[in-house]
């Protein structure tokens, strides 16, 4: 019985402890007087309502430090807000247009794009030439490809172009003879009298050069002439 | 509207609204109306006139910054006073970090019987309170003049209640000693 009574008491204590845990008893009215001194009263009486005029500089410096938001609020009436919104919208539109124009200009002036854009109109001819010169097995793979597709191939363009030309003579020689043939077209007599030695060649493969500069008939005629001379 | 604002001793809540709306005349009117009372508080908490002006300036900047937070519950003057007391406490904290509060143990001796407080003018009392070390002065102001409890002071100044009590006791003793010196002169 005693044990159960003790338990009940403890529970009750705990209950009250929890209930009054955050409860603060207000100090009795006379308590402050215990820690009170006549000096406090004297000072409170004299200095409690003390008033004094500060120097005018204080307001001047306070004025400069008043938050900008309080100053700006005064200026922002409803119509200034509308005007500001309109100006901002207009500026944004103009800015966007200008930006888009600048972007397109930049695309055209870009060296990579400059190279691609002019080649587009001649791509069909170029591809046609390649196809003409291609071998039969290559023809199949390259036919129908645009220049853009060819550029994107694994094989670089220059290599692709060169690989399609049969190496007859060194490139330098071919170009020289080609230039001389186009700039000063020879008539038959002149062409016949032209000696191979007169052309500045760096190769000994004269037969190949002849095959480029002379027609088949001219070569045959030349070979006949040579044979007669030998006899 | 703004130019017609007249305070005539009684503060008008419309002025607060005008200040929030950014009317310069209202802001100046608010300052003019309360600056003297608030400067009195600053003088009590500061060690000298210039420090009091600094507190006043800082306090008014705070007032204008937080003006829109005033909900109109309680008096506006009470709200202002709390701002200035808090600003003074901030100055106290700065002073405490700069130098340790001077301990004046030697002033623990006499009682209050022989003090002739009536002979002292407000100016003298102000001088006495300003001569107290920062910690003593702040606790004495908060407890003796403002009427805060030691618990509240401890919370405000971030010190223990015991420290608040001892600072108050030492402040009183210092004051008594200074009054005696003044009366002897």
PDB file of N, CA and C in Angstrom, chain B residues 9 33 82 97 100 132:
ATOM      1  N   UNK B   9       2.492  69.115 -30.679  1.00  0.00           N
ATOM      2  CA  UNK B   9       2.632  68.339 -29.444  1.00  0.00           C
ATOM      3  C   UNK B   9       2.093  66.927 -29.532  1.00  0.00           C
ATOM      4  N   UNK B  33      10.185  66.370 -34.009  1.00  0.00           N
ATOM      5  CA  UNK B  33       9.273  66.099 -32.897  1.00  0.00           C
ATOM      6  C   UNK B  33       9.909  65.213 -31.819  1.00  0.00           C
ATOM      7  N   UNK B  82      12.360  52.143 -27.565  1.00  0.00           N
ATOM      8  CA  UNK B  82      12.988  50.810 -27.604  1.00  0.00           C
ATOM      9  C   UNK B  82      14.106  50.764 -28.644  1.00  0.00           C
ATOM     10  N   UNK B  97      33.672  45.204 -26.317  1.00  0.00           N
ATOM     11  CA  UNK B  97      34.658  44.433 -27.086  1.00  0.00           C
ATOM     12  C   UNK B  97      35.961  45.202 -27.226  1.00  0.00           C
ATOM     13  N   UNK B 100      37.828  46.182 -21.724  1.00  0.00           N
ATOM     14  CA  UNK B 100      37.115  45.494 -20.657  1.00  0.00           C
ATOM     15  C   UNK B 100      36.491  46.502 -19.690  1.00  0.00           C
ATOM     16  N   UNK B 132      30.439  56.990 -15.483  1.00  0.00           N
ATOM     17  CA  UNK B 132      30.479  55.560 -15.100  1.00  0.00           C
ATOM     18  C   UNK B 132      31.069  54.725 -16.224  1.00  0.00           C
TER      19      UNK B 132
END
